[in-house]
Amino acid sequence: MARRAVLVLSAALLASSALTACSTQGPAAGPAPGQASGAKKGAGGRITMGFAQVGAESGWRTANTKSVQEAAKKAGIELKFSDAQQKQENQIKAIRTFIQQKVDVIAFSPVVESGWDTVLKEAKDAGIPVILTDRAVDTKDTSLYKTFLGSDFVKEGKAAGEWLTAAYANEQGPVNIVELQGTTGSAPANDRKAGFAEAIRADGRFRIVASQSGEFTRAKGKTRAKGKEVMQAFLKSQKDINVLYAHNDDMALGAIQAIEESGKKPGTDIKVISVDGIKDAFVAMTEGKINVVVECNPLLGDQLMELAKKVVAGESVPARVETQEGVFPQDKAAAALPSRKY
Ligand code: AHR
């Protein structure tokens, strides 16, 4: 018995190690009645999607992963899911694995904007369509992907800056701002920074006195400083901080801890502006600790599966599908909290 158990275990280990970074999640018997009719490719086989996720760095990302996994199940699409742990080389490896596995479509949310042409060309040469989801890539060759599904991050940055200029309409300057940037080189970090800077540029009262990456994450990981630690450093180096602009909620929440530990009141002594709209941020708004959240919607799964079916069927799709998002100032948080889905 014991020997048989060891043999079974070894076989299971061999099978799982062959999948390396990728795990497969697919419904055993297609979609439930009343749900999506089930994607068909070619002569009637189920579509297989390779999905290379950024990682699990934030509450937003966790909600995005769940949305993609649930939507694939509902749509009858077999999902090969890979978590890149915020490393571009891992995502490139995962995409190459998907190409070898001859998936029908690849979807991915690029960790950073640049450096994708080679691997995307490999997918194109293998005849596998690619959908960019959540984050865009920086390339001159737009034939390397079929469509982009996600947010306009520049618009989000602008909305944050516009809220700030309105909030200080009747105040004296200068207004000293510290900025917690997202992952260096990523589309949301680049665009949210640019949009915000554009919105405050014309008003000489606003000054970004310090700006550094907190990796879109709340508190310290193994190697790099995150939202909390970067804010601690800001509080040491800048004696007069009026506003924190964080590129996402997780960094804002980490920074709030640092502000409180320094004896200051987040939301009052230092105004806090954040992006995403996860439940924890809404709770912090109801407690007066965040002043405004610019929404970024992670629930992209259903739209992604619809696009995938079309792309695999050779139908045309729009070059860009943008999600609709709102801005939630503190006084709207309590009413909105019960209906937040992520
Ligand atoms: O790309 C979207 C961003 O990535 C979200 O704002 C952030 O929370 C996430 O990690």
Tab-separated table of C-alpha atoms and ligand atoms in Angstrom:
chain	number	residue	atom	x	y	z
A	1	MET	CA	0.000	0.000	0.000
A	2	ALA	CA	2.739	2.411	1.091
A	3	ARG	CA	4.757	1.715	-2.093
A	4	ARG	CA	1.664	2.274	-4.239
A	5	ALA	CA	1.004	5.589	-2.495
A	6	VAL	CA	4.594	6.704	-3.173
A	7	LEU	CA	4.221	5.742	-6.858
A	8	VAL	CA	0.961	7.644	-7.184
A	9	LEU	CA	2.482	10.660	-5.444
A	10	SER	CA	5.570	10.591	-7.715
A	11	ALA	CA	3.379	10.428	-10.814
A	12	ALA	CA	1.336	13.372	-9.553
A	13	LEU	CA	4.492	15.384	-8.816
A	14	LEU	CA	5.890	14.655	-12.297
A	15	ALA	CA	2.658	15.778	-13.922
A	16	SER	CA	2.531	19.009	-11.919
A	17	SER	CA	6.193	19.897	-12.458
A	18	ALA	CA	5.684	19.546	-16.234
A	19	LEU	CA	3.338	22.515	-16.006
A	20	THR	CA	6.030	24.623	-14.262
A	21	ALA	CA	4.691	28.167	-13.843
A	22	CYS	CA	1.354	27.524	-15.526
A	23	SER	CA	-1.753	26.094	-13.991
A	24	THR	CA	-4.776	25.062	-15.930
A	25	GLN	CA	-8.272	25.877	-14.900
A	26	GLY	CA	-11.010	24.650	-17.165
A	27	PRO	CA	-14.534	23.489	-16.601
A	28	ALA	CA	-14.927	19.736	-16.718
A	29	ALA	CA	-18.152	19.748	-18.671
A	30	GLY	CA	-18.590	23.180	-20.243
A	31	PRO	CA	-20.704	26.073	-19.009
A	32	ALA	CA	-23.762	25.682	-16.815
A	33	PRO	CA	-27.174	25.908	-18.472
A	34	GLY	CA	-28.359	29.461	-18.901
A	35	GLN	CA	-24.812	30.807	-18.956
A	36	ALA	CA	-22.710	31.703	-21.999
A	37	SER	CA	-23.192	29.188	-24.759
A	38	GLY	CA	-19.575	27.984	-24.597
A	39	ALA	CA	-16.883	29.179	-26.929
A	40	LYS	CA	-16.334	27.146	-30.037
A	41	LYS	CA	-13.230	27.210	-32.193
A	42	GLY	CA	-12.817	25.659	-35.589
A	43	ALA	CA	-14.738	22.433	-35.804
A	44	GLY	CA	-16.225	22.729	-32.317
A	45	GLY	CA	-13.344	22.368	-29.842
A	46	ARG	CA	-13.129	24.452	-26.688
A	47	ILE	CA	-10.980	27.576	-26.807
A	48	THR	CA	-7.799	27.510	-24.725
A	49	MET	CA	-6.513	30.834	-23.418
A	50	GLY	CA	-3.051	31.381	-21.967
A	51	PHE	CA	-3.232	34.226	-19.455
A	52	ALA	CA	-0.003	35.771	-18.128
A	53	GLN	CA	-0.911	37.802	-15.055
A	54	VAL	CA	1.363	40.475	-13.527
A	55	GLY	CA	1.351	38.986	-10.036
A	56	ALA	CA	-0.644	39.342	-6.833
A	57	GLU	CA	0.725	42.698	-5.730
A	58	SER	CA	-2.521	44.443	-4.811
A	59	GLY	CA	-6.179	44.048	-3.884
A	60	TRP	CA	-6.981	45.268	-7.395
A	61	ARG	CA	-4.895	42.464	-8.924
A	62	THR	CA	-6.552	39.804	-6.757
A	63	ALA	CA	-9.976	41.004	-7.938
A	64	ASN	CA	-8.781	41.037	-11.549
A	65	THR	CA	-7.476	37.453	-11.342
A	66	LYS	CA	-10.739	36.241	-9.800
A	67	SER	CA	-12.762	38.008	-12.482
A	68	VAL	CA	-10.722	36.406	-15.292
A	69	GLN	CA	-10.882	32.915	-13.755
A	70	GLU	CA	-14.625	33.056	-13.101
A	71	ALA	CA	-15.398	34.505	-16.527
A	72	ALA	CA	-13.367	31.784	-18.279
A	73	LYS	CA	-15.321	29.122	-16.432
A	74	LYS	CA	-18.626	30.789	-17.310
A	75	ALA	CA	-17.672	31.153	-20.975
A	76	GLY	CA	-16.453	27.562	-21.313
A	77	ILE	CA	-12.909	28.677	-22.077
A	78	GLU	CA	-10.026	26.582	-20.787
A	79	LEU	CA	-7.646	28.879	-18.929
A	80	LYS	CA	-3.927	28.326	-18.518
A	81	PHE	CA	-3.015	30.826	-15.829
A	82	SER	CA	0.467	32.044	-14.975
A	83	ASP	CA	1.518	34.462	-12.197
A	84	ALA	CA	4.678	36.401	-13.154
A	85	GLN	CA	5.383	37.716	-9.658
A	86	GLN	CA	5.886	41.205	-11.121
A	87	LYS	CA	8.833	40.078	-13.268
A	88	GLN	CA	8.910	40.669	-17.022
A	89	GLU	CA	11.173	37.671	-17.638
A	90	ASN	CA	8.582	35.390	-16.014
A	91	GLN	CA	5.856	36.775	-18.246
A	92	ILE	CA	7.978	36.279	-21.353
A	93	LYS	CA	8.674	32.682	-20.262
A	94	ALA	CA	4.949	32.067	-19.694
A	95	ILE	CA	4.055	33.456	-23.130
A	96	ARG	CA	6.674	31.185	-24.740
A	97	THR	CA	5.189	28.212	-22.873
A	98	PHE	CA	1.722	29.135	-24.145
A	99	ILE	CA	3.105	29.279	-27.697
A	100	GLN	CA	4.646	25.798	-27.298
A	101	GLN	CA	1.353	24.537	-25.909
A	102	LYS	CA	-0.385	25.926	-29.019
A	103	VAL	CA	-3.096	27.768	-27.097
A	104	ASP	CA	-5.784	29.460	-29.213
A	105	VAL	CA	-5.323	32.934	-27.758
A	106	ILE	CA	-2.925	34.638	-25.364
A	107	ALA	CA	-4.033	37.415	-23.028
A	108	PHE	CA	-1.699	39.284	-20.755
A	109	SER	CA	-1.308	42.326	-18.583
A	110	PRO	CA	2.254	43.524	-19.218
A	111	VAL	CA	4.301	44.252	-16.087
A	112	VAL	CA	6.137	47.068	-17.874
A	113	GLU	CA	5.454	48.844	-21.170
A	114	SER	CA	8.588	48.173	-23.196
A	115	GLY	CA	10.506	45.094	-24.372
A	116	TRP	CA	7.707	42.942	-25.806
A	117	ASP	CA	8.281	43.018	-29.569
A	118	THR	CA	10.347	39.811	-29.815
A	119	VAL	CA	7.992	37.536	-27.894
A	120	LEU	CA	4.886	39.087	-29.456
A	121	LYS	CA	6.410	38.464	-32.884
A	122	GLU	CA	6.930	34.819	-31.892
A	123	ALA	CA	3.221	34.562	-31.027
A	124	LYS	CA	2.254	36.235	-34.285
A	125	ASP	CA	4.499	33.908	-36.315
A	126	ALA	CA	2.863	30.938	-34.559
A	127	GLY	CA	-0.553	32.314	-35.601
A	128	ILE	CA	-1.702	32.911	-32.007
A	129	PRO	CA	-3.646	36.153	-31.472
A	130	VAL	CA	-2.753	38.279	-28.458
A	131	ILE	CA	-5.082	40.454	-26.368
A	132	LEU	CA	-3.614	43.089	-24.062
A	133	THR	CA	-5.626	43.402	-20.913
A	134	ASP	CA	-5.388	46.119	-18.230
A	135	ARG	CA	-1.960	47.439	-19.289
A	136	ALA	CA	-0.666	48.458	-22.715
A	137	VAL	CA	2.701	47.859	-24.386
A	138	ASP	CA	4.923	50.425	-26.019
A	139	THR	CA	5.483	49.251	-29.612
A	140	LYS	CA	5.406	50.770	-33.080
A	141	ASP	CA	4.007	47.536	-34.516
A	142	THR	CA	0.367	47.413	-33.517
A	143	SER	CA	-0.138	44.260	-35.607
A	144	LEU	CA	1.516	42.370	-32.735
A	145	TYR	CA	-1.742	42.356	-30.773
A	146	LYS	CA	-5.420	42.332	-31.691
A	147	THR	CA	-6.916	44.653	-29.128
A	148	PHE	CA	-6.449	46.354	-25.772
A	149	LEU	CA	-9.011	46.060	-22.977
A	150	GLY	CA	-8.646	48.273	-19.921
A	151	SER	CA	-8.583	51.754	-18.428
A	152	ASP	CA	-7.299	55.098	-19.583
A	153	PHE	CA	-4.628	55.654	-16.927
A	154	VAL	CA	-3.829	59.197	-18.114
A	155	LYS	CA	-7.479	60.092	-17.576
A	156	GLU	CA	-7.273	58.630	-14.048
A	157	GLY	CA	-4.194	60.740	-13.226
A	158	LYS	CA	-5.918	63.840	-14.600
A	159	ALA	CA	-9.036	63.155	-12.517
A	160	ALA	CA	-6.835	62.938	-9.400
A	161	GLY	CA	-5.151	66.266	-10.245
A	162	GLU	CA	-8.457	67.963	-11.064
A	163	TRP	CA	-9.916	66.895	-7.729
A	164	LEU	CA	-6.883	68.422	-6.002
A	165	THR	CA	-7.052	71.775	-7.788
A	166	ALA	CA	-10.783	72.006	-6.978
A	167	ALA	CA	-10.185	71.047	-3.327
A	168	TYR	CA	-7.645	73.877	-2.966
A	169	ALA	CA	-9.664	76.423	-4.958
A	170	ASN	CA	-9.912	78.806	-2.002
A	171	GLU	CA	-6.644	77.963	-0.223
A	172	GLN	CA	-3.273	79.630	-0.168
A	173	GLY	CA	-0.206	77.899	-1.562
A	174	PRO	CA	2.305	76.440	-1.685
A	175	VAL	CA	0.864	72.895	-1.654
A	176	ASN	CA	3.591	70.301	-1.167
A	177	ILE	CA	2.771	66.937	-2.725
A	178	VAL	CA	4.528	63.598	-2.310
A	179	GLU	CA	3.851	60.952	-4.945
A	180	LEU	CA	3.930	57.183	-4.520
A	181	GLN	CA	4.436	55.791	-7.999
A	182	GLY	CA	3.469	52.329	-9.159
A	183	THR	CA	5.917	49.819	-10.638
A	184	THR	CA	8.652	51.664	-12.518
A	185	GLY	CA	8.124	51.448	-16.276
A	186	SER	CA	4.539	50.173	-16.039
A	187	ALA	CA	1.771	51.840	-18.023
A	188	PRO	CA	-0.307	52.845	-14.965
A	189	ALA	CA	2.723	54.405	-13.228
A	190	ASN	CA	3.817	56.322	-16.338
A	191	ASP	CA	0.328	57.472	-17.296
A	192	ARG	CA	-1.048	58.301	-13.846
A	193	LYS	CA	2.054	60.396	-13.205
A	194	ALA	CA	1.726	62.203	-16.547
A	195	GLY	CA	-2.037	62.827	-16.221
A	196	PHE	CA	-1.705	64.211	-12.691
A	197	ALA	CA	1.238	66.455	-13.614
A	198	GLU	CA	-0.725	67.826	-16.566
A	199	ALA	CA	-3.756	68.664	-14.401
A	200	ILE	CA	-1.774	70.609	-11.766
A	201	ARG	CA	0.832	72.185	-14.096
A	202	ALA	CA	-0.920	75.473	-14.771
A	203	ASP	CA	-1.387	76.268	-11.066
A	204	GLY	CA	1.902	77.440	-9.571
A	205	ARG	CA	0.839	76.590	-5.991
A	206	PHE	CA	1.261	72.832	-6.501
A	207	ARG	CA	4.735	71.323	-6.128
A	208	ILE	CA	5.645	67.635	-6.243
A	209	VAL	CA	8.429	67.670	-3.645
A	210	ALA	CA	9.209	63.923	-3.705
A	211	SER	CA	8.219	61.049	-5.985
A	212	GLN	CA	9.267	57.410	-5.701
A	213	SER	CA	8.013	53.927	-6.569
A	214	GLY	CA	6.224	51.863	-3.914
A	215	GLU	CA	5.714	48.964	-6.348
A	216	PHE	CA	1.901	49.126	-6.108
A	217	THR	CA	2.225	47.266	-2.785
A	218	ARG	CA	1.306	48.040	0.824
A	219	ALA	CA	4.360	47.156	2.927
A	220	LYS	CA	7.847	45.745	2.626
A	221	GLY	CA	8.507	42.589	0.653
A	222	LYS	CA	11.770	40.660	0.622
A	223	THR	CA	13.889	43.173	-1.228
A	224	ARG	CA	12.224	46.419	-2.125
A	225	ALA	CA	10.561	49.159	-0.103
A	226	LYS	CA	6.789	49.540	-0.588
A	227	GLY	CA	4.071	52.102	0.146
A	228	LYS	CA	4.583	52.239	3.892
A	229	GLU	CA	8.387	52.368	3.846
A	230	VAL	CA	8.575	54.950	1.067
A	231	MET	CA	6.115	57.169	2.949
A	232	GLN	CA	8.230	56.799	6.114
A	233	ALA	CA	11.201	58.060	4.104
A	234	PHE	CA	9.148	60.963	2.707
A	235	LEU	CA	8.074	61.944	6.227
A	236	LYS	CA	11.726	62.012	7.315
A	237	SER	CA	13.043	63.961	4.325
A	238	GLN	CA	10.164	66.457	3.824
A	239	LYS	CA	9.215	68.610	6.768
A	240	ASP	CA	6.009	69.999	5.298
A	241	ILE	CA	3.823	67.550	3.349
A	242	ASN	CA	0.279	68.675	2.492
A	243	VAL	CA	-0.827	65.972	0.065
A	244	LEU	CA	-0.052	62.350	-0.755
A	245	TYR	CA	-0.886	61.187	-4.277
A	246	ALA	CA	-0.660	57.363	-4.409
A	247	HIS	CA	-0.960	55.554	-7.749
A	248	ASN	CA	-2.989	52.802	-6.047
A	249	ASP	CA	-4.952	51.997	-2.908
A	250	ASP	CA	-2.537	49.447	-1.465
A	251	MET	CA	0.306	51.970	-1.388
A	252	ALA	CA	-2.059	54.606	0.041
A	253	LEU	CA	-3.112	52.202	2.816
A	254	GLY	CA	0.528	51.396	3.636
A	255	ALA	CA	1.349	55.105	3.657
A	256	ILE	CA	-1.596	55.823	5.981
A	257	GLN	CA	-0.015	53.516	8.569
A	258	ALA	CA	3.264	55.445	8.247
A	259	ILE	CA	1.457	58.797	8.612
A	260	GLU	CA	-0.396	57.607	11.724
A	261	GLU	CA	2.786	56.185	13.262
A	262	SER	CA	4.422	59.592	12.752
A	263	GLY	CA	1.673	61.177	14.887
A	264	LYS	CA	-0.167	62.861	12.002
A	265	LYS	CA	-3.755	62.425	10.847
A	266	PRO	CA	-4.133	61.051	7.308
A	267	GLY	CA	-6.931	62.807	5.434
A	268	THR	CA	-6.627	65.898	7.672
A	269	ASP	CA	-2.964	66.825	8.266
A	270	ILE	CA	-2.019	65.197	4.964
A	271	LYS	CA	-4.692	64.868	2.281
A	272	VAL	CA	-4.650	61.462	0.612
A	273	ILE	CA	-5.545	60.872	-3.047
A	274	SER	CA	-5.628	57.302	-4.333
A	275	VAL	CA	-6.547	55.206	-7.376
A	276	ASP	CA	-8.384	51.838	-7.745
A	277	GLY	CA	-11.421	51.765	-5.443
A	278	ILE	CA	-10.959	48.536	-3.489
A	279	LYS	CA	-13.241	48.019	-0.484
A	280	ASP	CA	-10.451	48.688	2.035
A	281	ALA	CA	-9.951	52.136	0.512
A	282	PHE	CA	-13.663	52.886	0.792
A	283	VAL	CA	-13.532	51.867	4.449
A	284	ALA	CA	-10.533	54.197	4.934
A	285	MET	CA	-12.545	56.986	3.278
A	286	THR	CA	-15.461	56.446	5.662
A	287	GLU	CA	-12.917	56.782	8.505
A	288	GLY	CA	-11.729	60.095	7.045
A	289	LYS	CA	-8.257	58.752	6.157
A	290	ILE	CA	-8.481	58.994	2.341
A	291	ASN	CA	-9.982	62.102	0.727
A	292	VAL	CA	-10.724	60.816	-2.756
A	293	VAL	CA	-10.412	57.623	-4.790
A	294	VAL	CA	-10.282	57.569	-8.578
A	295	GLU	CA	-11.792	54.295	-9.714
A	296	CYS	CA	-9.950	51.750	-11.891
A	297	ASN	CA	-12.099	48.741	-12.721
A	298	PRO	CA	-10.440	45.292	-12.417
A	299	LEU	CA	-13.548	43.306	-13.371
A	300	LEU	CA	-12.481	42.722	-16.948
A	301	GLY	CA	-13.099	38.968	-17.184
A	302	ASP	CA	-16.414	38.832	-19.069
A	303	GLN	CA	-15.360	41.408	-21.662
A	304	LEU	CA	-12.044	39.611	-22.101
A	305	MET	CA	-13.738	36.280	-22.823
A	306	GLU	CA	-16.100	37.911	-25.341
A	307	LEU	CA	-13.166	39.489	-27.144
A	308	ALA	CA	-11.277	36.181	-27.076
A	309	LYS	CA	-14.149	34.328	-28.734
A	310	LYS	CA	-14.334	36.936	-31.483
A	311	VAL	CA	-10.609	37.036	-32.061
A	312	VAL	CA	-10.360	33.232	-32.267
A	313	ALA	CA	-13.310	33.168	-34.685
A	314	GLY	CA	-11.446	35.660	-36.879
A	315	GLU	CA	-14.033	38.402	-36.324
A	316	SER	CA	-12.925	42.013	-36.176
A	317	VAL	CA	-12.702	43.704	-32.787
A	318	PRO	CA	-12.163	47.364	-31.820
A	319	ALA	CA	-8.495	48.307	-31.410
A	320	ARG	CA	-9.236	49.572	-27.904
A	321	VAL	CA	-12.022	48.760	-25.437
A	322	GLU	CA	-12.071	51.172	-22.504
A	323	THR	CA	-13.749	50.593	-19.155
A	324	GLN	CA	-16.044	53.209	-17.593
A	325	GLU	CA	-14.921	54.555	-14.229
A	326	GLY	CA	-15.901	57.151	-11.622
A	327	VAL	CA	-14.368	59.438	-9.001
A	328	PHE	CA	-15.410	58.966	-5.354
A	329	PRO	CA	-14.800	61.818	-2.929
A	330	GLN	CA	-14.905	61.051	0.795
A	331	ASP	CA	-18.506	62.238	1.283
A	332	LYS	CA	-19.774	59.649	-1.225
A	333	ALA	CA	-17.891	56.702	0.309
A	334	ALA	CA	-20.410	55.502	2.913
A	335	ALA	CA	-23.250	55.329	0.380
A	336	ALA	CA	-21.088	53.568	-2.219
A	337	LEU	CA	-19.376	51.055	0.109
A	338	PRO	CA	-22.163	48.406	0.294
A	339	SER	CA	-22.303	48.067	-3.482
A	340	ARG	CA	-18.546	47.838	-4.109
A	341	LYS	CA	-17.812	44.567	-5.878
A	342	TYR	CA	-14.072	44.374	-5.196
B	1	AHR	O1	-2.613	47.955	-13.827
B	1	AHR	C1	-3.528	48.298	-12.846
B	1	AHR	C2	-2.813	48.590	-11.564
B	1	AHR	O2	-2.056	47.465	-11.190
B	1	AHR	C3	-3.691	48.856	-10.369
B	1	AHR	O3	-4.005	50.192	-10.201
B	1	AHR	C4	-2.804	48.417	-9.263
B	1	AHR	O4	-3.441	48.291	-8.027
B	1	AHR	C5	-2.300	47.160	-9.832
B	1	AHR	O5	-1.338	46.542	-9.159
